[in-house]
Tab-separated table of N, CA, C and O in Angstrom:
chain	number	residue	atom	x	y	z
I	1	MET	N	0.837	-1.177	0.000
I	1	MET	CA	0.000	0.000	0.000
I	1	MET	C	0.883	1.242	0.000
I	1	MET	O	1.916	1.286	0.641
I	2	THR	N	0.410	2.237	-0.700
I	2	THR	CA	1.089	3.515	-0.775
I	2	THR	C	0.172	4.583	-0.200
I	2	THR	O	-1.017	4.622	-0.507
I	3	ASP	N	0.722	5.439	0.641
I	3	ASP	CA	-0.061	6.553	1.163
I	3	ASP	C	-0.076	7.678	0.149
I	3	ASP	O	0.975	8.070	-0.370
I	4	VAL	N	-1.287	8.199	-0.134
I	4	VAL	CA	-1.458	9.271	-1.101
I	4	VAL	C	-2.195	10.422	-0.418
I	4	VAL	O	-3.292	10.232	0.106
I	5	ASP	N	-1.583	11.601	-0.418
I	5	ASP	CA	-2.244	12.797	0.086
I	5	ASP	C	-3.175	13.309	-0.999
I	5	ASP	O	-2.748	13.531	-2.138
I	6	ILE	N	-4.456	13.511	-0.634
I	6	ILE	CA	-5.426	13.911	-1.654
I	6	ILE	C	-5.928	15.337	-1.491
I	6	ILE	O	-6.663	15.819	-2.339
I	7	GLY	N	-5.566	16.003	-0.414
I	7	GLY	CA	-5.969	17.393	-0.253
I	7	GLY	C	-6.368	17.701	1.172
I	7	GLY	O	-6.245	16.881	2.072
I	8	SER	N	-6.876	18.885	1.352
I	8	SER	CA	-7.258	19.384	2.659
I	8	SER	C	-8.558	18.750	3.140
I	8	SER	O	-9.489	18.545	2.349
I	9	ILE	N	-8.619	18.482	4.428
I	9	ILE	CA	-9.856	17.950	5.013
I	9	ILE	C	-10.998	18.934	4.843
I	9	ILE	O	-12.166	18.554	4.788
I	10	ASP	N	-10.682	20.217	4.710
I	10	ASP	CA	-11.707	21.253	4.544
I	10	ASP	C	-12.468	21.123	3.220
I	10	ASP	O	-13.525	21.734	3.054
I	11	GLN	N	-11.956	20.330	2.274
I	11	GLN	CA	-12.651	20.097	1.007
I	11	GLN	C	-13.873	19.205	1.187
I	11	GLN	O	-14.710	19.125	0.286
I	12	ILE	N	-13.951	18.518	2.322
I	12	ILE	CA	-15.035	17.569	2.561
I	12	ILE	C	-15.894	18.103	3.714
I	12	ILE	O	-15.469	18.069	4.871
I	13	PRO	N	-17.085	18.604	3.429
I	13	PRO	CA	-17.946	19.092	4.504
I	13	PRO	C	-18.324	17.964	5.468
I	13	PRO	O	-18.471	16.801	5.061
I	14	VAL	N	-18.492	18.292	6.739
I	14	VAL	CA	-18.903	17.304	7.731
I	14	VAL	C	-20.250	16.708	7.319
I	14	VAL	O	-21.167	17.425	6.922
I	15	GLY	N	-20.341	15.383	7.367
I	15	GLY	CA	-21.568	14.678	7.000
I	15	GLY	C	-21.720	14.399	5.521
I	15	GLY	O	-22.760	13.916	5.088
I	16	GLU	N	-20.681	14.666	4.731
I	16	GLU	CA	-20.762	14.467	3.279
I	16	GLU	C	-19.556	13.693	2.764
I	16	GLU	O	-18.609	13.428	3.488
I	17	GLY	N	-19.617	13.356	1.476
I	17	GLY	CA	-18.515	12.694	0.804
I	17	GLY	C	-18.083	13.478	-0.416
I	17	GLY	O	-18.848	14.283	-0.951
I	18	ARG	N	-16.857	13.253	-0.846
I	18	ARG	CA	-16.327	13.854	-2.065
I	18	ARG	C	-15.530	12.787	-2.805
I	18	ARG	O	-14.928	11.912	-2.202
I	19	THR	N	-15.502	12.899	-4.119
I	19	THR	CA	-14.763	11.953	-4.950
I	19	THR	C	-13.414	12.539	-5.328
I	19	THR	O	-13.311	13.710	-5.692
I	20	PHE	N	-12.380	11.695	-5.241
I	20	PHE	CA	-11.020	12.076	-5.611
I	20	PHE	C	-10.482	11.013	-6.572
I	20	PHE	O	-10.810	9.840	-6.454
I	21	ALA	N	-9.642	11.431	-7.510
I	21	ALA	CA	-8.997	10.500	-8.433
I	21	ALA	C	-7.603	10.168	-7.910
I	21	ALA	O	-6.829	11.069	-7.585
I	22	ILE	N	-7.333	8.873	-7.805
I	22	ILE	CA	-6.012	8.393	-7.392
I	22	ILE	C	-5.578	7.338	-8.404
I	22	ILE	O	-6.221	6.294	-8.517
I	23	ASP	N	-4.521	7.616	-9.136
I	23	ASP	CA	-4.008	6.671	-10.135
I	23	ASP	C	-5.100	6.128	-11.060
I	23	ASP	O	-5.175	4.937	-11.317
I	24	GLY	N	-5.975	7.001	-11.520
I	24	GLY	CA	-7.022	6.592	-12.443
I	24	GLY	C	-8.220	5.926	-11.782
I	24	GLY	O	-9.159	5.542	-12.469
I	25	GLU	N	-8.210	5.778	-10.473
I	25	GLU	CA	-9.331	5.199	-9.735
I	25	GLU	C	-10.108	6.320	-9.048
I	25	GLU	O	-9.526	7.307	-8.611
I	26	GLN	N	-11.407	6.166	-8.943
I	26	GLN	CA	-12.252	7.124	-8.248
I	26	GLN	C	-12.495	6.618	-6.826
I	26	GLN	O	-13.014	5.512	-6.639
I	27	ILE	N	-12.122	7.421	-5.831
I	27	ILE	CA	-12.261	7.071	-4.424
I	27	ILE	C	-13.185	8.092	-3.769
I	27	ILE	O	-12.974	9.303	-3.915
I	28	ALA	N	-14.210	7.620	-3.060
I	28	ALA	CA	-15.107	8.502	-2.308
I	28	ALA	C	-14.612	8.564	-0.872
I	28	ALA	O	-14.443	7.537	-0.221
I	29	VAL	N	-14.382	9.776	-0.388
I	29	VAL	CA	-13.949	9.977	0.999
I	29	VAL	C	-15.072	10.696	1.738
I	29	VAL	O	-15.577	11.720	1.269
I	30	PHE	N	-15.469	10.127	2.859
I	30	PHE	CA	-16.559	10.654	3.667
I	30	PHE	C	-16.002	11.211	4.971
I	30	PHE	O	-15.165	10.579	5.612
I	31	ARG	N	-16.499	12.385	5.338
I	31	ARG	CA	-16.160	12.997	6.628
I	31	ARG	C	-17.413	12.886	7.495
I	31	ARG	O	-18.388	13.614	7.290
I	32	LEU	N	-17.396	11.955	8.421
I	32	LEU	CA	-18.573	11.658	9.213
I	32	LEU	C	-18.849	12.754	10.236
I	32	LEU	O	-17.979	13.545	10.588
I	33	ARG	N	-20.063	12.768	10.725
I	33	ARG	CA	-20.468	13.785	11.704
I	33	ARG	C	-19.661	13.706	12.994
I	33	ARG	O	-19.509	14.690	13.690
I	34	ASN	N	-19.144	12.515	13.302
I	34	ASN	CA	-18.326	12.364	14.514
I	34	ASN	C	-16.857	12.707	14.271
I	34	ASN	O	-16.023	12.538	15.146
I	35	GLY	N	-16.535	13.173	13.051
I	35	GLY	CA	-15.179	13.573	12.715
I	35	GLY	C	-14.331	12.509	12.050
I	35	GLY	O	-13.271	12.807	11.506
I	36	ALA	N	-14.788	11.259	12.075
I	36	ALA	CA	-14.033	10.169	11.451
I	36	ALA	C	-14.070	10.283	9.927
I	36	ALA	O	-14.978	10.891	9.356
I	37	LEU	N	-13.079	9.701	9.285
I	37	LEU	CA	-13.026	9.632	7.826
I	37	LEU	C	-13.195	8.182	7.385
I	37	LEU	O	-12.728	7.260	8.064
I	38	ARG	N	-13.831	7.978	6.244
I	38	ARG	CA	-13.964	6.664	5.622
I	38	ARG	C	-13.731	6.838	4.128
I	38	ARG	O	-14.064	7.880	3.558
I	39	ALA	N	-13.189	5.801	3.473
I	39	ALA	CA	-12.942	5.859	2.031
I	39	ALA	C	-13.368	4.552	1.375
I	39	ALA	O	-13.063	3.465	1.884
I	40	LEU	N	-14.083	4.678	0.271
I	40	LEU	CA	-14.573	3.538	-0.514
I	40	LEU	C	-14.374	3.825	-1.989
I	40	LEU	O	-14.191	4.978	-2.395
I	41	ASP	N	-14.468	2.760	-2.819
I	41	ASP	CA	-14.578	3.003	-4.252
I	41	ASP	C	-15.746	3.958	-4.460
I	41	ASP	O	-16.773	3.856	-3.777
I	42	ALA	N	-15.623	4.865	-5.401
I	42	ALA	CA	-16.627	5.906	-5.573
I	42	ALA	C	-17.808	5.504	-6.440
I	42	ALA	O	-18.790	6.228	-6.514
I	43	VAL	N	-17.740	4.337	-7.078
I	43	VAL	CA	-18.766	3.944	-8.035
I	43	VAL	C	-19.477	2.682	-7.554
I	43	VAL	O	-18.844	1.663	-7.266
I	44	CYS	N	-20.804	2.758	-7.472
I	44	CYS	CA	-21.607	1.597	-7.082
I	44	CYS	C	-21.495	0.524	-8.167
I	44	CYS	O	-21.642	0.823	-9.355
I	45	PRO	N	-21.244	-0.729	-7.779
I	45	PRO	CA	-21.106	-1.789	-8.784
I	45	PRO	C	-22.421	-2.162	-9.471
I	45	PRO	O	-22.401	-2.823	-10.502
I	46	HIS	N	-23.553	-1.721	-8.954
I	46	HIS	CA	-24.849	-2.077	-9.544
I	46	HIS	C	-25.067	-1.382	-10.880
I	46	HIS	O	-25.179	-2.033	-11.905
I	47	LYS	N	-25.076	-0.057	-10.876
I	47	LYS	CA	-25.314	0.701	-12.114
I	47	LYS	C	-24.422	1.926	-12.218
I	47	LYS	O	-24.733	2.868	-12.933
I	48	GLY	N	-23.323	1.950	-11.453
I	48	GLY	CA	-22.375	3.046	-11.575
I	48	GLY	C	-22.747	4.315	-10.843
I	48	GLY	O	-22.249	5.391	-11.184
I	49	GLY	N	-23.604	4.210	-9.846
I	49	GLY	CA	-24.015	5.396	-9.089
I	49	GLY	C	-22.849	6.032	-8.351
I	49	GLY	O	-21.944	5.343	-7.887
I	50	PRO	N	-22.862	7.365	-8.212
I	50	PRO	CA	-21.787	8.083	-7.527
I	50	PRO	C	-21.976	8.019	-6.006
I	50	PRO	O	-22.774	8.752	-5.438
I	51	LEU	N	-21.245	7.157	-5.331
I	51	LEU	CA	-21.449	6.949	-3.902
I	51	LEU	C	-21.195	8.196	-3.069
I	51	LEU	O	-21.846	8.392	-2.037
I	52	ALA	N	-20.278	9.058	-3.474
I	52	ALA	CA	-20.013	10.275	-2.698
I	52	ALA	C	-21.235	11.181	-2.641
I	52	ALA	O	-21.353	12.001	-1.738
I	53	ASP	N	-22.166	11.022	-3.576
I	53	ASP	CA	-23.391	11.824	-3.592
I	53	ASP	C	-24.507	11.189	-2.765
I	53	ASP	O	-25.586	11.773	-2.626
I	54	GLY	N	-24.278	9.985	-2.246
I	54	GLY	CA	-25.299	9.287	-1.486
I	54	GLY	C	-25.437	9.813	-0.068
I	54	GLY	O	-24.566	10.510	0.444
I	55	LEU	N	-26.532	9.457	0.572
I	55	LEU	CA	-26.748	9.805	1.972
I	55	LEU	C	-25.890	8.906	2.839
I	55	LEU	O	-25.873	7.691	2.658
I	56	ALA	N	-25.179	9.515	3.791
I	56	ALA	CA	-24.292	8.746	4.664
I	56	ALA	C	-24.582	9.097	6.116
I	56	ALA	O	-24.918	10.236	6.441
I	57	ASP	N	-24.472	8.081	6.971
I	57	ASP	CA	-24.479	8.335	8.405
I	57	ASP	C	-23.137	7.848	8.936
I	57	ASP	O	-22.176	7.761	8.166
I	58	ASP	N	-23.041	7.503	10.194
I	58	ASP	CA	-21.745	7.067	10.726
I	58	ASP	C	-21.409	5.620	10.402
I	58	ASP	O	-20.334	5.150	10.744
I	59	ALA	N	-22.314	4.901	9.721
I	59	ALA	CA	-22.072	3.484	9.442
I	59	ALA	C	-22.170	3.111	7.967
I	59	ALA	O	-21.435	2.248	7.502
I	60	VAL	N	-23.088	3.732	7.216
I	60	VAL	CA	-23.348	3.306	5.841
I	60	VAL	C	-23.523	4.505	4.918
I	60	VAL	O	-23.779	5.617	5.364
I	61	VAL	N	-23.409	4.215	3.610
I	61	VAL	CA	-23.775	5.179	2.574
I	61	VAL	C	-24.781	4.486	1.658
I	61	VAL	O	-24.652	3.294	1.364
I	62	VAL	N	-25.793	5.235	1.233
I	62	VAL	CA	-26.836	4.723	0.353
I	62	VAL	C	-26.604	5.277	-1.046
I	62	VAL	O	-26.530	6.496	-1.236
I	63	CYS	N	-26.488	4.384	-2.020
I	63	CYS	CA	-26.293	4.815	-3.407
I	63	CYS	C	-27.484	5.666	-3.835
I	63	CYS	O	-28.640	5.263	-3.646
I	64	PRO	N	-27.229	6.836	-4.433
I	64	PRO	CA	-28.335	7.728	-4.806
I	64	PRO	C	-29.170	7.235	-5.990
I	64	PRO	O	-30.268	7.733	-6.202
I	65	LEU	N	-28.693	6.251	-6.737
I	65	LEU	CA	-29.463	5.789	-7.898
I	65	LEU	C	-30.503	4.736	-7.562
I	65	LEU	O	-31.655	4.845	-7.963
I	66	HIS	N	-30.098	3.682	-6.846
I	66	HIS	CA	-31.024	2.571	-6.631
I	66	HIS	C	-31.088	2.093	-5.185
I	66	HIS	O	-31.652	1.044	-4.908
I	67	GLY	N	-30.493	2.845	-4.260
I	67	GLY	CA	-30.673	2.550	-2.844
I	67	GLY	C	-29.840	1.436	-2.254
I	67	GLY	O	-30.078	1.049	-1.114
I	68	HIS	N	-28.859	0.911	-2.982
I	68	HIS	CA	-27.989	-0.096	-2.372
I	68	HIS	C	-27.184	0.578	-1.258
I	68	HIS	O	-26.732	1.715	-1.405
I	69	THR	N	-27.018	-0.132	-0.164
I	69	THR	CA	-26.409	0.438	1.035
I	69	THR	C	-25.093	-0.268	1.325
I	69	THR	O	-25.057	-1.493	1.405
I	70	PHE	N	-24.021	0.512	1.499
I	70	PHE	CA	-22.685	-0.048	1.701
I	70	PHE	C	-22.132	0.382	3.056
I	70	PHE	O	-22.220	1.547	3.440
I	71	ASP	N	-21.554	-0.583	3.760
I	71	ASP	CA	-20.906	-0.327	5.043
I	71	ASP	C	-19.671	0.538	4.795
I	71	ASP	O	-18.824	0.193	3.967
I	72	LEU	N	-19.574	1.649	5.493
I	72	LEU	CA	-18.457	2.567	5.276
I	72	LEU	C	-17.123	2.033	5.781
I	72	LEU	O	-16.068	2.520	5.368
I	73	SER	N	-17.144	1.048	6.648
I	73	SER	CA	-15.889	0.480	7.155
I	73	SER	C	-15.373	-0.670	6.307
I	73	SER	O	-14.178	-0.816	6.114
I	74	THR	N	-16.296	-1.497	5.792
I	74	THR	CA	-15.878	-2.704	5.078
I	74	THR	C	-16.129	-2.666	3.578
I	74	THR	O	-15.526	-3.427	2.831
I	75	GLY	N	-17.082	-1.834	3.135
I	75	GLY	CA	-17.473	-1.800	1.728
I	75	GLY	C	-18.504	-2.843	1.355
I	75	GLY	O	-18.970	-2.877	0.219
I	76	CYS	N	-18.894	-3.702	2.293
I	76	CYS	CA	-19.890	-4.745	2.021
I	76	CYS	C	-21.280	-4.132	1.874
I	76	CYS	O	-21.628	-3.189	2.582
I	77	GLU	N	-22.076	-4.699	0.983
I	77	GLU	CA	-23.451	-4.255	0.822
I	77	GLU	C	-24.237	-4.731	2.038
I	77	GLU	O	-24.155	-5.889	2.431
I	78	ALA	N	-24.981	-3.840	2.660
I	78	ALA	CA	-25.588	-4.094	3.977
I	78	ALA	C	-26.674	-5.160	3.979
I	78	ALA	O	-26.932	-5.760	5.012
I	79	SER	N	-27.315	-5.418	2.847
I	79	SER	CA	-28.389	-6.419	2.820
I	79	SER	C	-27.844	-7.841	2.726
I	79	SER	O	-28.600	-8.792	2.768
I	80	GLY	N	-26.528	-7.965	2.578
I	80	GLY	CA	-25.933	-9.297	2.483
I	80	GLY	C	-25.768	-9.797	1.061
I	80	GLY	O	-25.371	-10.938	0.850
I	81	SER	N	-26.074	-8.962	0.069
I	81	SER	CA	-25.873	-9.385	-1.322
I	81	SER	C	-24.377	-9.544	-1.591
I	81	SER	O	-23.539	-9.137	-0.787
I	82	ASP	N	-24.047	-10.103	-2.727
I	82	ASP	CA	-22.633	-10.316	-3.045
I	82	ASP	C	-21.960	-9.082	-3.623
I	82	ASP	O	-20.798	-9.119	-3.996
I	83	MET	N	-22.677	-7.956	-3.689
I	83	MET	CA	-22.079	-6.703	-4.158
I	83	MET	C	-21.234	-6.088	-3.054
I	83	MET	O	-21.613	-6.130	-1.893
I	84	SER	N	-20.129	-5.532	-3.423
I	84	SER	CA	-19.324	-4.780	-2.459
I	84	SER	C	-18.418	-3.827	-3.225
I	84	SER	O	-18.256	-3.936	-4.434
I	85	VAL	N	-17.866	-2.879	-2.471
I	85	VAL	CA	-16.862	-1.973	-3.003
I	85	VAL	C	-15.644	-2.077	-2.099
I	85	VAL	O	-15.750	-2.527	-0.960
I	86	ARG	N	-14.490	-1.689	-2.612
I	86	ARG	CA	-13.289	-1.719	-1.773
I	86	ARG	C	-13.328	-0.578	-0.771
I	86	ARG	O	-13.799	0.511	-1.077
I	87	SER	N	-12.827	-0.859	0.417
I	87	SER	CA	-12.638	0.199	1.408
I	87	SER	C	-11.143	0.433	1.550
I	87	SER	O	-10.332	-0.463	1.262
I	88	TYR	N	-10.779	1.632	1.960
I	88	TYR	CA	-9.378	2.019	2.057
I	88	TYR	C	-9.103	2.659	3.412
I	88	TYR	O	-9.922	3.442	3.905
I	89	PRO	N	-7.949	2.385	3.998
I	89	PRO	CA	-7.561	3.123	5.198
I	89	PRO	C	-7.390	4.602	4.842
I	89	PRO	O	-6.814	4.940	3.808
I	90	VAL	N	-7.914	5.473	5.693
I	90	VAL	CA	-7.829	6.918	5.451
I	90	VAL	C	-7.693	7.625	6.794
I	90	VAL	O	-8.249	7.183	7.801
I	91	ARG	N	-6.944	8.709	6.792
I	91	ARG	CA	-6.772	9.491	8.019
I	91	ARG	C	-6.398	10.921	7.634
I	91	ARG	O	-6.016	11.193	6.498
I	92	ALA	N	-6.536	11.802	8.604
I	92	ALA	CA	-6.115	13.191	8.409
I	92	ALA	C	-4.850	13.420	9.216
I	92	ALA	O	-4.773	13.052	10.389
I	93	ILE	N	-3.853	13.989	8.578
I	93	ILE	CA	-2.593	14.327	9.239
I	93	ILE	C	-2.354	15.816	9.025
I	93	ILE	O	-2.179	16.254	7.876
I	94	GLU	N	-2.409	16.557	10.116
I	94	GLU	CA	-2.223	18.010	10.070
I	94	GLU	C	-3.103	18.662	9.002
I	94	GLU	O	-2.655	19.513	8.233
I	95	GLY	N	-4.373	18.221	8.940
I	95	GLY	CA	-5.332	18.823	8.027
I	95	GLY	C	-5.315	18.298	6.611
I	95	GLY	O	-6.105	18.731	5.780
I	96	THR	N	-4.424	17.353	6.319
I	96	THR	CA	-4.346	16.762	4.986
I	96	THR	C	-4.899	15.344	5.021
I	96	THR	O	-4.545	14.553	5.894
I	97	VAL	N	-5.777	15.021	4.077
I	97	VAL	CA	-6.371	13.689	3.998
I	97	VAL	C	-5.397	12.766	3.280
I	97	VAL	O	-4.918	13.071	2.183
I	98	ARG	N	-5.117	11.624	3.910
I	98	ARG	CA	-4.184	10.642	3.358
I	98	ARG	C	-4.888	9.294	3.247
I	98	ARG	O	-5.414	8.772	4.220
I	99	VAL	N	-4.899	8.742	2.034
I	99	VAL	CA	-5.515	7.441	1.756
I	99	VAL	C	-4.399	6.434	1.488
I	99	VAL	O	-3.455	6.720	0.746
I	100	SER	N	-4.530	5.252	2.091
I	100	SER	CA	-3.610	4.153	1.782
I	100	SER	C	-4.201	3.405	0.603
I	100	SER	O	-5.308	2.857	0.686
I	101	PHE	N	-3.459	3.391	-0.486
I	101	PHE	CA	-3.981	2.903	-1.764
I	101	PHE	C	-3.009	1.912	-2.366
I	101	PHE	O	-1.801	2.157	-2.395
I	102	ARG	N	-3.523	0.798	-2.837
I	102	ARG	CA	-2.690	-0.194	-3.503
I	102	ARG	C	-2.628	0.116	-4.991
I	102	ARG	O	-3.622	0.101	-5.690
I	103	ARG	N	-1.432	0.454	-5.448
I	103	ARG	CA	-1.247	0.713	-6.875
I	103	ARG	C	-1.201	-0.617	-7.607
I	103	ARG	O	-0.539	-1.538	-7.184
I	104	VAL	N	-1.894	-0.669	-8.732
I	104	VAL	CA	-1.966	-1.917	-9.498
I	104	VAL	C	-1.058	-1.839	-10.696
I	104	VAL	O	-0.846	-0.855	-11.283
């Protein structure tokens, strides 16, 4: 895994997600209401919905297109279906968001 700085934490409003490009991949980073950060693949595997635009709480994000719900910690679809997205370690260091990303 490689750590990639993607920008200031201030780019992500509390309670929302934003999409960032890392090595040609789209990663959705969420800044939860409790201050924690979570990162997932930004595209829903069902029909390509933009997950960063979905409704998120401290545990899940709901795809805005068809309502599939993904665990923000694991990327697993909450209903138990075989759909999932990758999750990534993410943290803020001195106001900069850093994602641990595996380059392929």
